[in-house]
Amino acid sequence: MVTKQLLKGLPEDADLRRADSPAREIFSDVANKWALLIIEALGERTLRFSELRNEVEGVSHKMLTQNLRMLERNGLVDRKVHPTVPPRVDYTLTEPGRALRTAVDAICGWTHQHLGHIESARGRFDA
Amino acid sequence: MVTKQLLKGLPEDADLRRADSPAREIFSDVANKWALLIIEALGERTLRFSELRNEVEGVSHKMLTQNLRMLERNGLVDRKVHPTVPPRVDYTLTEPGRALRTAVDAICGWTHQHLGHIESARGRFDA
DNA sequence: CGGTATCCCTGAAGATACTG
DNA sequence: CAGTATCTTCAGGGATACCG
């Protein structure tokens, strides 16, 4: 019954512009600094909470848990609790998560490629 | 002199994890909801301020100007002021802006492809 | 019409402390 | 170690008004 969406992928992003659409809601969740950095940091690896904390420099304990919960809720990361003591919790990207990661990779690559250009643009603008 | 980066693209995103790196600074600018929605809305077109306001539903006057300034400063959008009355201002993606847009497109496409999966994941999580 | 400035307030986000 | 809860702060962001 959702076969309508299987036709093609270009014009349907129109509803991303609708403030109340489900797509916009998901986009708003995902399109934020910490979420994207976490996804990028995870990559193909499985990392513990404390490892993620080190990988994503600057993220607070609170922001990390908060974003991990959100990503888990949306099915982008898998959360595996080991009933050991002390506790150990492993995070891994799910299939949708890895799919999104390729897009995040593109943004990261873009950032590095245009670093010089952007910094000089800033210099010009600030003058 | 920057040929080092031409080798391969994977390990260099390491400095995105450094909180004070230039790459992280750019990423923090760009990786936010409104900036990405504006870039996506512009696409290949040239739009006026008021048109953008309509395209990106839910964006306030303030957020729109604020993000457009930021994008202009980073050299991602070109701002063309027509000295008419009433004034008219056109916004267009620059080459770096269009390059980033392809990555944003990927995220938008991903959002739609995984919409169903995500919503059911949420249902499960919230239970 | 587009931009800036001001006011104001909600909520994002840090710090801290406690539990399993 | 990982997570939750509480408190507090400060700035993100809305609403409004005014300028060019």
PDB file of C-alpha atoms (C1' of nucleotides) in Angstrom:
ATOM      1  CA  MET A   1       0.000   0.000   0.000  1.00  0.00           C
ATOM      2  CA  VAL A   2       2.979   2.266   0.173  1.00  0.00           C
ATOM      3  CA  THR A   3       4.057   1.328  -3.331  1.00  0.00           C
ATOM      4  CA  LYS A   4       3.403   4.851  -4.467  1.00  0.00           C
ATOM      5  CA  GLN A   5       6.776   5.853  -3.069  1.00  0.00           C
ATOM      6  CA  LEU A   6       8.601   3.210  -5.084  1.00  0.00           C
ATOM      7  CA  LEU A   7       8.117   5.031  -8.377  1.00  0.00           C
ATOM      8  CA  LYS A   8      11.005   7.448  -8.184  1.00  0.00           C
ATOM      9  CA  GLY A   9      12.845   9.505  -5.623  1.00  0.00           C
ATOM     10  CA  LEU A  10      13.153  13.116  -6.691  1.00  0.00           C
ATOM     11  CA  PRO A  11       9.932  15.094  -6.305  1.00  0.00           C
ATOM     12  CA  GLU A  12       8.855  13.467  -3.088  1.00  0.00           C
ATOM     13  CA  ASP A  13      11.231  15.474  -0.960  1.00  0.00           C
ATOM     14  CA  ALA A  14       8.650  18.203  -1.340  1.00  0.00           C
ATOM     15  CA  ASP A  15       7.056  17.199   1.915  1.00  0.00           C
ATOM     16  CA  LEU A  16      10.325  17.765   3.715  1.00  0.00           C
ATOM     17  CA  ARG A  17       9.390  21.397   3.425  1.00  0.00           C
ATOM     18  CA  ARG A  18       6.104  20.806   5.209  1.00  0.00           C
ATOM     19  CA  ALA A  19       6.745  21.702   8.810  1.00  0.00           C
ATOM     20  CA  ASP A  20       4.553  18.956  10.204  1.00  0.00           C
ATOM     21  CA  SER A  21       5.405  16.116   7.847  1.00  0.00           C
ATOM     22  CA  PRO A  22       6.862  12.865   9.201  1.00  0.00           C
ATOM     23  CA  ALA A  23       9.854  13.327   6.921  1.00  0.00           C
ATOM     24  CA  ARG A  24      10.613  16.713   8.434  1.00  0.00           C
ATOM     25  CA  GLU A  25      10.334  15.271  11.892  1.00  0.00           C
ATOM     26  CA  ILE A  26      12.915  12.608  11.128  1.00  0.00           C
ATOM     27  CA  PHE A  27      15.121  15.107   9.365  1.00  0.00           C
ATOM     28  CA  SER A  28      15.027  17.413  12.363  1.00  0.00           C
ATOM     29  CA  ASP A  29      16.104  14.569  14.598  1.00  0.00           C
ATOM     30  CA  VAL A  30      18.973  13.545  12.402  1.00  0.00           C
ATOM     31  CA  ALA A  31      20.195  16.852  10.990  1.00  0.00           C
ATOM     32  CA  ASN A  32      22.045  18.029  14.032  1.00  0.00           C
ATOM     33  CA  LYS A  33      25.703  18.278  14.827  1.00  0.00           C
ATOM     34  CA  TRP A  34      26.004  15.644  17.532  1.00  0.00           C
ATOM     35  CA  ALA A  35      23.861  13.008  15.894  1.00  0.00           C
ATOM     36  CA  LEU A  36      25.862  13.212  12.693  1.00  0.00           C
ATOM     37  CA  LEU A  37      29.192  13.191  14.517  1.00  0.00           C
ATOM     38  CA  ILE A  38      28.146  10.130  16.488  1.00  0.00           C
ATOM     39  CA  ILE A  39      27.073   8.305  13.344  1.00  0.00           C
ATOM     40  CA  GLU A  40      30.349   9.197  11.684  1.00  0.00           C
ATOM     41  CA  ALA A  41      32.353   8.108  14.709  1.00  0.00           C
ATOM     42  CA  LEU A  42      30.615   4.746  14.851  1.00  0.00           C
ATOM     43  CA  GLY A  43      31.198   3.948  11.218  1.00  0.00           C
ATOM     44  CA  GLU A  44      31.558   0.194  10.833  1.00  0.00           C
ATOM     45  CA  ARG A  45      32.804  -0.251  14.363  1.00  0.00           C
ATOM     46  CA  THR A  46      31.150  -1.171  17.608  1.00  0.00           C
ATOM     47  CA  LEU A  47      31.983   1.275  20.358  1.00  0.00           C
ATOM     48  CA  ARG A  48      31.223   1.521  24.033  1.00  0.00           C
ATOM     49  CA  PHE A  49      29.680   4.577  25.553  1.00  0.00           C
ATOM     50  CA  SER A  50      32.986   5.714  27.016  1.00  0.00           C
ATOM     51  CA  GLU A  51      34.787   5.137  23.731  1.00  0.00           C
ATOM     52  CA  LEU A  52      32.260   7.259  21.902  1.00  0.00           C
ATOM     53  CA  ARG A  53      32.745   9.932  24.503  1.00  0.00           C
ATOM     54  CA  ASN A  54      36.430  10.015  23.595  1.00  0.00           C
ATOM     55  CA  GLU A  55      35.921   9.772  19.852  1.00  0.00           C
ATOM     56  CA  VAL A  56      33.503  12.661  19.666  1.00  0.00           C
ATOM     57  CA  GLU A  57      35.490  15.333  21.425  1.00  0.00           C
ATOM     58  CA  GLY A  58      33.442  18.006  23.126  1.00  0.00           C
ATOM     59  CA  VAL A  59      30.258  16.014  23.545  1.00  0.00           C
ATOM     60  CA  SER A  60      28.935  16.036  27.083  1.00  0.00           C
ATOM     61  CA  HIS A  61      27.729  12.971  28.918  1.00  0.00           C
ATOM     62  CA  LYS A  62      24.218  14.282  28.683  1.00  0.00           C
ATOM     63  CA  MET A  63      24.274  15.114  24.972  1.00  0.00           C
ATOM     64  CA  LEU A  64      25.759  11.745  24.160  1.00  0.00           C
ATOM     65  CA  THR A  65      23.117   9.718  26.005  1.00  0.00           C
ATOM     66  CA  GLN A  66      20.374  11.950  24.713  1.00  0.00           C
ATOM     67  CA  ASN A  67      21.419  11.563  21.080  1.00  0.00           C
ATOM     68  CA  LEU A  68      22.105   7.859  21.441  1.00  0.00           C
ATOM     69  CA  ARG A  69      18.601   7.344  22.809  1.00  0.00           C
ATOM     70  CA  MET A  70      17.171   9.274  19.911  1.00  0.00           C
ATOM     71  CA  LEU A  71      19.191   7.292  17.382  1.00  0.00           C
ATOM     72  CA  GLU A  72      18.188   4.050  19.063  1.00  0.00           C
ATOM     73  CA  ARG A  73      14.554   5.077  19.052  1.00  0.00           C
ATOM     74  CA  ASN A  74      14.704   5.762  15.329  1.00  0.00           C
ATOM     75  CA  GLY A  75      16.390   2.419  14.734  1.00  0.00           C
ATOM     76  CA  LEU A  76      19.707   3.842  13.568  1.00  0.00           C
ATOM     77  CA  VAL A  77      21.873   2.360  16.289  1.00  0.00           C
ATOM     78  CA  ASP A  78      21.723  -0.934  18.080  1.00  0.00           C
ATOM     79  CA  ARG A  79      22.284  -0.824  21.820  1.00  0.00           C
ATOM     80  CA  LYS A  80      23.708  -3.972  23.408  1.00  0.00           C
ATOM     81  CA  VAL A  81      23.862  -4.115  27.193  1.00  0.00           C
ATOM     82  CA  HIS A  82      26.223  -6.666  28.698  1.00  0.00           C
ATOM     83  CA  PRO A  83      25.047  -7.748  32.154  1.00  0.00           C
ATOM     84  CA  THR A  84      28.535  -7.572  33.611  1.00  0.00           C
ATOM     85  CA  VAL A  85      29.882  -5.588  36.470  1.00  0.00           C
ATOM     86  CA  PRO A  86      30.913  -2.976  35.824  1.00  0.00           C
ATOM     87  CA  PRO A  87      28.342  -2.637  33.077  1.00  0.00           C
ATOM     88  CA  ARG A  88      29.326  -2.444  29.444  1.00  0.00           C
ATOM     89  CA  VAL A  89      27.152  -1.069  26.664  1.00  0.00           C
ATOM     90  CA  ASP A  90      28.029  -1.435  22.991  1.00  0.00           C
ATOM     91  CA  TYR A  91      26.666   0.717  20.222  1.00  0.00           C
ATOM     92  CA  THR A  92      26.598  -0.271  16.580  1.00  0.00           C
ATOM     93  CA  LEU A  93      25.004   1.248  13.510  1.00  0.00           C
ATOM     94  CA  THR A  94      22.072  -0.698  12.146  1.00  0.00           C
ATOM     95  CA  GLU A  95      21.555  -1.141   8.422  1.00  0.00           C
ATOM     96  CA  PRO A  96      19.587   2.149   8.101  1.00  0.00           C
ATOM     97  CA  GLY A  97      22.243   3.781  10.218  1.00  0.00           C
ATOM     98  CA  ARG A  98      25.014   2.630   7.929  1.00  0.00           C
ATOM     99  CA  ALA A  99      23.039   3.816   4.940  1.00  0.00           C
ATOM    100  CA  LEU A 100      22.791   7.264   6.454  1.00  0.00           C
ATOM    101  CA  ARG A 101      26.449   7.166   7.292  1.00  0.00           C
ATOM    102  CA  THR A 102      27.437   7.148   3.641  1.00  0.00           C
ATOM    103  CA  ALA A 103      25.661  10.471   3.274  1.00  0.00           C
ATOM    104  CA  VAL A 104      27.381  11.803   6.376  1.00  0.00           C
ATOM    105  CA  ASP A 105      30.680  10.654   4.947  1.00  0.00           C
ATOM    106  CA  ALA A 106      29.954  12.780   1.921  1.00  0.00           C
ATOM    107  CA  ILE A 107      29.463  15.834   4.109  1.00  0.00           C
ATOM    108  CA  CYS A 108      32.676  15.127   5.995  1.00  0.00           C
ATOM    109  CA  GLY A 109      34.549  14.717   2.742  1.00  0.00           C
ATOM    110  CA  TRP A 110      33.044  17.917   1.437  1.00  0.00           C
ATOM    111  CA  THR A 111      34.131  19.744   4.577  1.00  0.00           C
ATOM    112  CA  HIS A 112      37.739  18.763   4.087  1.00  0.00           C
ATOM    113  CA  GLN A 113      37.778  19.396   0.370  1.00  0.00           C
ATOM    114  CA  HIS A 114      36.429  22.906   0.771  1.00  0.00           C
ATOM    115  CA  LEU A 115      38.187  23.834   3.964  1.00  0.00           C
ATOM    116  CA  GLY A 116      40.597  26.226   2.304  1.00  0.00           C
ATOM    117  CA  HIS A 117      37.987  27.793   0.082  1.00  0.00           C
ATOM    118  CA  ILE A 118      35.637  28.342   2.987  1.00  0.00           C
ATOM    119  CA  GLU A 119      38.240  29.886   5.221  1.00  0.00           C
ATOM    120  CA  SER A 120      39.220  32.386   2.559  1.00  0.00           C
ATOM    121  CA  ALA A 121      35.553  33.160   1.890  1.00  0.00           C
ATOM    122  CA  ARG A 122      35.187  33.926   5.570  1.00  0.00           C
ATOM    123  CA  GLY A 123      38.193  36.187   5.477  1.00  0.00           C
ATOM    124  CA  ARG A 124      36.671  38.152   2.630  1.00  0.00           C
ATOM    125  CA  PHE A 125      33.258  38.361   4.251  1.00  0.00           C
ATOM    126  CA  ASP A 126      34.565  39.509   7.600  1.00  0.00           C
ATOM    127  CA  ALA A 127      36.329  42.391   5.903  1.00  0.00           C
TER     128      ALA A 127
ATOM    129  CA  MET B   1      51.064  21.565  -1.250  1.00  0.00           C
ATOM    130  CA  VAL B   2      47.785  20.096  -0.168  1.00  0.00           C
ATOM    131  CA  THR B   3      48.380  16.937  -2.170  1.00  0.00           C
ATOM    132  CA  LYS B   4      48.509  14.940   1.014  1.00  0.00           C
ATOM    133  CA  GLN B   5      44.731  14.975   1.133  1.00  0.00           C
ATOM    134  CA  LEU B   6      44.462  13.578  -2.362  1.00  0.00           C
ATOM    135  CA  LEU B   7      45.711  10.165  -1.334  1.00  0.00           C
ATOM    136  CA  LYS B   8      42.544   8.777   0.088  1.00  0.00           C
ATOM    137  CA  GLY B   9      39.529  10.048   1.934  1.00  0.00           C
ATOM    138  CA  LEU B  10      38.910   7.909   4.954  1.00  0.00           C
ATOM    139  CA  PRO B  11      41.318   8.630   7.804  1.00  0.00           C
ATOM    140  CA  GLU B  12      41.449  12.390   7.387  1.00  0.00           C
ATOM    141  CA  ASP B  13      38.065  12.948   8.907  1.00  0.00           C
ATOM    142  CA  ALA B  14      39.857  12.247  12.159  1.00  0.00           C
ATOM    143  CA  ASP B  15      40.214  15.919  12.892  1.00  0.00           C
ATOM    144  CA  LEU B  16      36.477  16.389  12.643  1.00  0.00           C
ATOM    145  CA  ARG B  17      36.471  14.788  16.045  1.00  0.00           C
ATOM    146  CA  ARG B  18      38.780  17.433  17.433  1.00  0.00           C
ATOM    147  CA  ALA B  19      36.541  19.976  19.075  1.00  0.00           C
ATOM    148  CA  ASP B  20      38.660  22.962  18.062  1.00  0.00           C
ATOM    149  CA  SER B  21      39.583  21.967  14.538  1.00  0.00           C
ATOM    150  CA  PRO B  22      38.625  24.177  11.582  1.00  0.00           C
ATOM    151  CA  ALA B  23      36.791  21.229  10.050  1.00  0.00           C
ATOM    152  CA  ARG B  24      34.639  20.842  13.120  1.00  0.00           C
ATOM    153  CA  GLU B  25      33.852  24.536  13.098  1.00  0.00           C
ATOM    154  CA  ILE B  26      32.603  24.368   9.524  1.00  0.00           C
ATOM    155  CA  PHE B  27      30.733  21.174  10.220  1.00  0.00           C
ATOM    156  CA  SER B  28      28.993  22.761  13.189  1.00  0.00           C
ATOM    157  CA  ASP B  29      27.883  25.648  11.012  1.00  0.00           C
ATOM    158  CA  VAL B  30      26.535  23.451   8.279  1.00  0.00           C
ATOM    159  CA  ALA B  31      25.173  20.464  10.178  1.00  0.00           C
ATOM    160  CA  ASN B  32      22.004  22.062  11.411  1.00  0.00           C
ATOM    161  CA  LYS B  33      18.411  21.673  10.390  1.00  0.00           C
ATOM    162  CA  TRP B  34      17.749  25.079   8.862  1.00  0.00           C
ATOM    163  CA  ALA B  35      20.992  25.395   6.942  1.00  0.00           C
ATOM    164  CA  LEU B  36      20.473  22.024   5.297  1.00  0.00           C
ATOM    165  CA  LEU B  37      16.825  22.714   4.505  1.00  0.00           C
ATOM    166  CA  ILE B  38      17.748  26.043   2.926  1.00  0.00           C
ATOM    167  CA  ILE B  39      20.450  24.423   0.799  1.00  0.00           C
ATOM    168  CA  GLU B  40      18.016  21.742  -0.272  1.00  0.00           C
ATOM    169  CA  ALA B  41      15.330  24.296  -1.080  1.00  0.00           C
ATOM    170  CA  LEU B  42      17.667  26.356  -3.214  1.00  0.00           C
ATOM    171  CA  GLY B  43      18.841  23.423  -5.286  1.00  0.00           C
ATOM    172  CA  GLU B  44      19.673  24.655  -8.758  1.00  0.00           C
ATOM    173  CA  ARG B  45      17.276  27.553  -8.537  1.00  0.00           C
ATOM    174  CA  THR B  46      17.637  31.185  -7.625  1.00  0.00           C
ATOM    175  CA  LEU B  47      15.159  32.248  -4.993  1.00  0.00           C
ATOM    176  CA  ARG B  48      14.263  35.481  -3.304  1.00  0.00           C
ATOM    177  CA  PHE B  49      14.187  35.858   0.448  1.00  0.00           C
ATOM    178  CA  SER B  50      10.405  35.722   0.544  1.00  0.00           C
ATOM    179  CA  GLU B  51      10.310  32.702  -1.727  1.00  0.00           C
ATOM    180  CA  LEU B  52      12.710  30.846   0.529  1.00  0.00           C
ATOM    181  CA  ARG B  53      10.533  31.782   3.451  1.00  0.00           C
ATOM    182  CA  ASN B  54       7.654  29.987   1.753  1.00  0.00           C
ATOM    183  CA  GLU B  55       9.672  27.016   0.568  1.00  0.00           C
ATOM    184  CA  VAL B  56      11.105  26.222   3.966  1.00  0.00           C
ATOM    185  CA  GLU B  57       7.951  26.047   5.999  1.00  0.00           C
ATOM    186  CA  GLY B  58       8.348  26.862   9.649  1.00  0.00           C
ATOM    187  CA  VAL B  59      11.498  28.929   9.364  1.00  0.00           C
ATOM    188  CA  SER B  60      11.225  32.285  11.059  1.00  0.00           C
ATOM    189  CA  HIS B  61      12.335  35.542   9.515  1.00  0.00           C
ATOM    190  CA  LYS B  62      15.185  35.677  11.977  1.00  0.00           C
ATOM    191  CA  MET B  63      16.423  32.124  11.470  1.00  0.00           C
ATOM    192  CA  LEU B  64      16.313  32.534   7.714  1.00  0.00           C
ATOM    193  CA  THR B  65      18.410  35.708   7.641  1.00  0.00           C
ATOM    194  CA  GLN B  66      20.753  34.327  10.247  1.00  0.00           C
ATOM    195  CA  ASN B  67      21.414  31.125   8.330  1.00  0.00           C
ATOM    196  CA  LEU B  68      21.634  32.890   4.979  1.00  0.00           C
ATOM    197  CA  ARG B  69      24.298  35.217   6.402  1.00  0.00           C
ATOM    198  CA  MET B  70      26.203  32.256   7.710  1.00  0.00           C
ATOM    199  CA  LEU B  71      25.984  30.430   4.387  1.00  0.00           C
ATOM    200  CA  GLU B  72      27.034  33.557   2.549  1.00  0.00           C
ATOM    201  CA  ARG B  73      29.948  34.051   4.893  1.00  0.00           C
ATOM    202  CA  ASN B  74      31.149  30.518   4.250  1.00  0.00           C
ATOM    203  CA  GLY B  75      30.795  31.043   0.525  1.00  0.00           C
ATOM    204  CA  LEU B  76      27.986  28.536   0.022  1.00  0.00           C
ATOM    205  CA  VAL B  77      25.382  30.958  -1.264  1.00  0.00           C
ATOM    206  CA  ASP B  78      25.651  33.986  -3.460  1.00  0.00           C
ATOM    207  CA  ARG B  79      23.610  37.004  -2.398  1.00  0.00           C
ATOM    208  CA  LYS B  80      22.547  39.382  -5.146  1.00  0.00           C
ATOM    209  CA  VAL B  81      20.898  42.656  -4.151  1.00  0.00           C
ATOM    210  CA  HIS B  82      18.858  44.456  -6.805  1.00  0.00           C
ATOM    211  CA  PRO B  83      18.784  48.202  -6.155  1.00  0.00           C
ATOM    212  CA  THR B  84      15.089  48.451  -6.941  1.00  0.00           C
ATOM    213  CA  VAL B  85      12.215  49.660  -4.897  1.00  0.00           C
ATOM    214  CA  PRO B  86      10.879  47.679  -3.252  1.00  0.00           C
ATOM    215  CA  PRO B  87      14.177  45.839  -2.801  1.00  0.00           C
ATOM    216  CA  ARG B  88      14.762  42.406  -4.209  1.00  0.00           C
ATOM    217  CA  VAL B  89      17.421  39.967  -3.042  1.00  0.00           C
ATOM    218  CA  ASP B  90      18.262  36.764  -4.871  1.00  0.00           C
ATOM    219  CA  TYR B  91      20.004  33.793  -3.358  1.00  0.00           C
ATOM    220  CA  THR B  92      21.811  31.119  -5.339  1.00  0.00           C
ATOM    221  CA  LEU B  93      24.047  28.235  -4.367  1.00  0.00           C
ATOM    222  CA  THR B  94      27.690  28.694  -5.285  1.00  0.00           C
ATOM    223  CA  GLU B  95      29.760  25.821  -6.620  1.00  0.00           C
ATOM    224  CA  PRO B  96      30.739  24.623  -3.122  1.00  0.00           C
ATOM    225  CA  GLY B  97      27.135  25.026  -2.106  1.00  0.00           C
ATOM    226  CA  ARG B  98      25.940  22.835  -4.951  1.00  0.00           C
ATOM    227  CA  ALA B  99      28.568  20.270  -4.078  1.00  0.00           C
ATOM    228  CA  LEU B 100      27.263  20.116  -0.541  1.00  0.00           C
ATOM    229  CA  ARG B 101      23.749  19.912  -1.838  1.00  0.00           C
ATOM    230  CA  THR B 102      24.353  16.520  -3.405  1.00  0.00           C
ATOM    231  CA  ALA B 103      25.196  15.211   0.045  1.00  0.00           C
ATOM    232  CA  VAL B 104      22.081  16.825   1.473  1.00  0.00           C
ATOM    233  CA  ASP B 105      20.072  15.235  -1.310  1.00  0.00           C
ATOM    234  CA  ALA B 106      21.370  11.896  -0.140  1.00  0.00           C
ATOM    235  CA  ILE B 107      20.106  12.565   3.368  1.00  0.00           C
ATOM    236  CA  CYS B 108      16.711  13.634   2.055  1.00  0.00           C
ATOM    237  CA  GLY B 109      16.497  10.526  -0.080  1.00  0.00           C
ATOM    238  CA  TRP B 110      17.498   8.396   2.867  1.00  0.00           C
ATOM    239  CA  THR B 111      14.794  10.007   4.996  1.00  0.00           C
ATOM    240  CA  HIS B 112      12.090   9.058   2.547  1.00  0.00           C
ATOM    241  CA  GLN B 113      13.407   5.577   1.890  1.00  0.00           C
ATOM    242  CA  HIS B 114      13.510   4.727   5.553  1.00  0.00           C
ATOM    243  CA  LEU B 115      10.422   6.578   6.664  1.00  0.00           C
ATOM    244  CA  GLY B 116       8.357   3.474   7.228  1.00  0.00           C
ATOM    245  CA  HIS B 117      11.123   1.559   8.911  1.00  0.00           C
ATOM    246  CA  ILE B 118      11.867   4.444  11.256  1.00  0.00           C
ATOM    247  CA  GLU B 119       8.272   4.989  12.233  1.00  0.00           C
ATOM    248  CA  SER B 120       7.836   1.342  13.137  1.00  0.00           C
ATOM    249  CA  ALA B 121      11.105   1.410  15.077  1.00  0.00           C
ATOM    250  CA  ARG B 122       9.737   4.310  17.051  1.00  0.00           C
ATOM    251  CA  GLY B 123       6.541   2.445  17.738  1.00  0.00           C
ATOM    252  CA  ARG B 124       8.513  -0.464  19.135  1.00  0.00           C
ATOM    253  CA  PHE B 125      10.796   1.739  21.201  1.00  0.00           C
ATOM    254  CA  ASP B 126       7.988   3.763  22.718  1.00  0.00           C
ATOM    255  CA  ALA B 127       6.367   0.589  23.950  1.00  0.00           C
TER     256      ALA B 127
ATOM    257  C1'  DC C   1      10.605  43.723   0.503  1.00  0.00           C
ATOM    258  C1'  DG C   2      14.505  42.612   3.045  1.00  0.00           C
ATOM    259  C1'  DG C   3      17.311  43.583   7.081  1.00  0.00           C
ATOM    260  C1'  DT C   4      18.399  45.025  11.673  1.00  0.00           C
ATOM    261  C1'  DA C   5      17.455  45.796  16.426  1.00  0.00           C
ATOM    262  C1'  DT C   6      15.038  45.002  20.777  1.00  0.00           C
ATOM    263  C1'  DC C   7      12.633  42.510  24.069  1.00  0.00           C
ATOM    264  C1'  DC C   8      11.558  38.386  26.212  1.00  0.00           C
ATOM    265  C1'  DC C   9      11.095  33.715  27.425  1.00  0.00           C
ATOM    266  C1'  DT C  10      11.424  28.915  26.726  1.00  0.00           C
ATOM    267  C1'  DG C  11      14.274  25.118  26.618  1.00  0.00           C
ATOM    268  C1'  DA C  12      18.965  23.474  25.306  1.00  0.00           C
ATOM    269  C1'  DA C  13      22.773  22.077  27.557  1.00  0.00           C
ATOM    270  C1'  DG C  14      26.443  22.031  31.350  1.00  0.00           C
ATOM    271  C1'  DA C  15      27.600  20.634  36.140  1.00  0.00           C
ATOM    272  C1'  DT C  16      26.718  17.801  39.886  1.00  0.00           C
ATOM    273  C1'  DA C  17      25.130  13.996  42.432  1.00  0.00           C
ATOM    274  C1'  DC C  18      23.078   9.474  43.027  1.00  0.00           C
ATOM    275  C1'  DT C  19      21.772   4.404  41.480  1.00  0.00           C
ATOM    276  C1'  DG C  20      22.359  -0.262  39.498  1.00  0.00           C
TER     277       DG C  20
ATOM    278  C1'  DC D   1      30.822   2.162  33.656  1.00  0.00           C
ATOM    279  C1'  DA D   2      26.456   3.683  32.036  1.00  0.00           C
ATOM    280  C1'  DG D   3      22.294   5.966  32.990  1.00  0.00           C
ATOM    281  C1'  DT D   4      18.972   9.004  35.239  1.00  0.00           C
ATOM    282  C1'  DA D   5      17.593  12.977  37.817  1.00  0.00           C
ATOM    283  C1'  DT D   6      17.882  17.646  39.513  1.00  0.00           C
ATOM    284  C1'  DC D   7      19.289  22.274  39.365  1.00  0.00           C
ATOM    285  C1'  DT D   8      20.819  26.272  37.070  1.00  0.00           C
ATOM    286  C1'  DT D   9      22.321  29.068  33.503  1.00  0.00           C
ATOM    287  C1'  DC D  10      22.480  31.237  29.216  1.00  0.00           C
ATOM    288  C1'  DA D  11      21.633  31.736  24.565  1.00  0.00           C
ATOM    289  C1'  DG D  12      18.610  30.140  20.744  1.00  0.00           C
ATOM    290  C1'  DG D  13      14.954  31.694  18.704  1.00  0.00           C
ATOM    291  C1'  DG D  14      10.122  33.847  18.475  1.00  0.00           C
ATOM    292  C1'  DA D  15       7.486  38.261  18.262  1.00  0.00           C
ATOM    293  C1'  DT D  16       7.438  42.895  17.375  1.00  0.00           C
ATOM    294  C1'  DA D  17       8.727  47.262  15.659  1.00  0.00           C
ATOM    295  C1'  DC D  18      11.249  50.229  12.822  1.00  0.00           C
ATOM    296  C1'  DC D  19      14.680  51.548   8.834  1.00  0.00           C
ATOM    297  C1'  DG D  20      16.384  51.815   3.758  1.00  0.00           C
TER     298       DG D  20
END
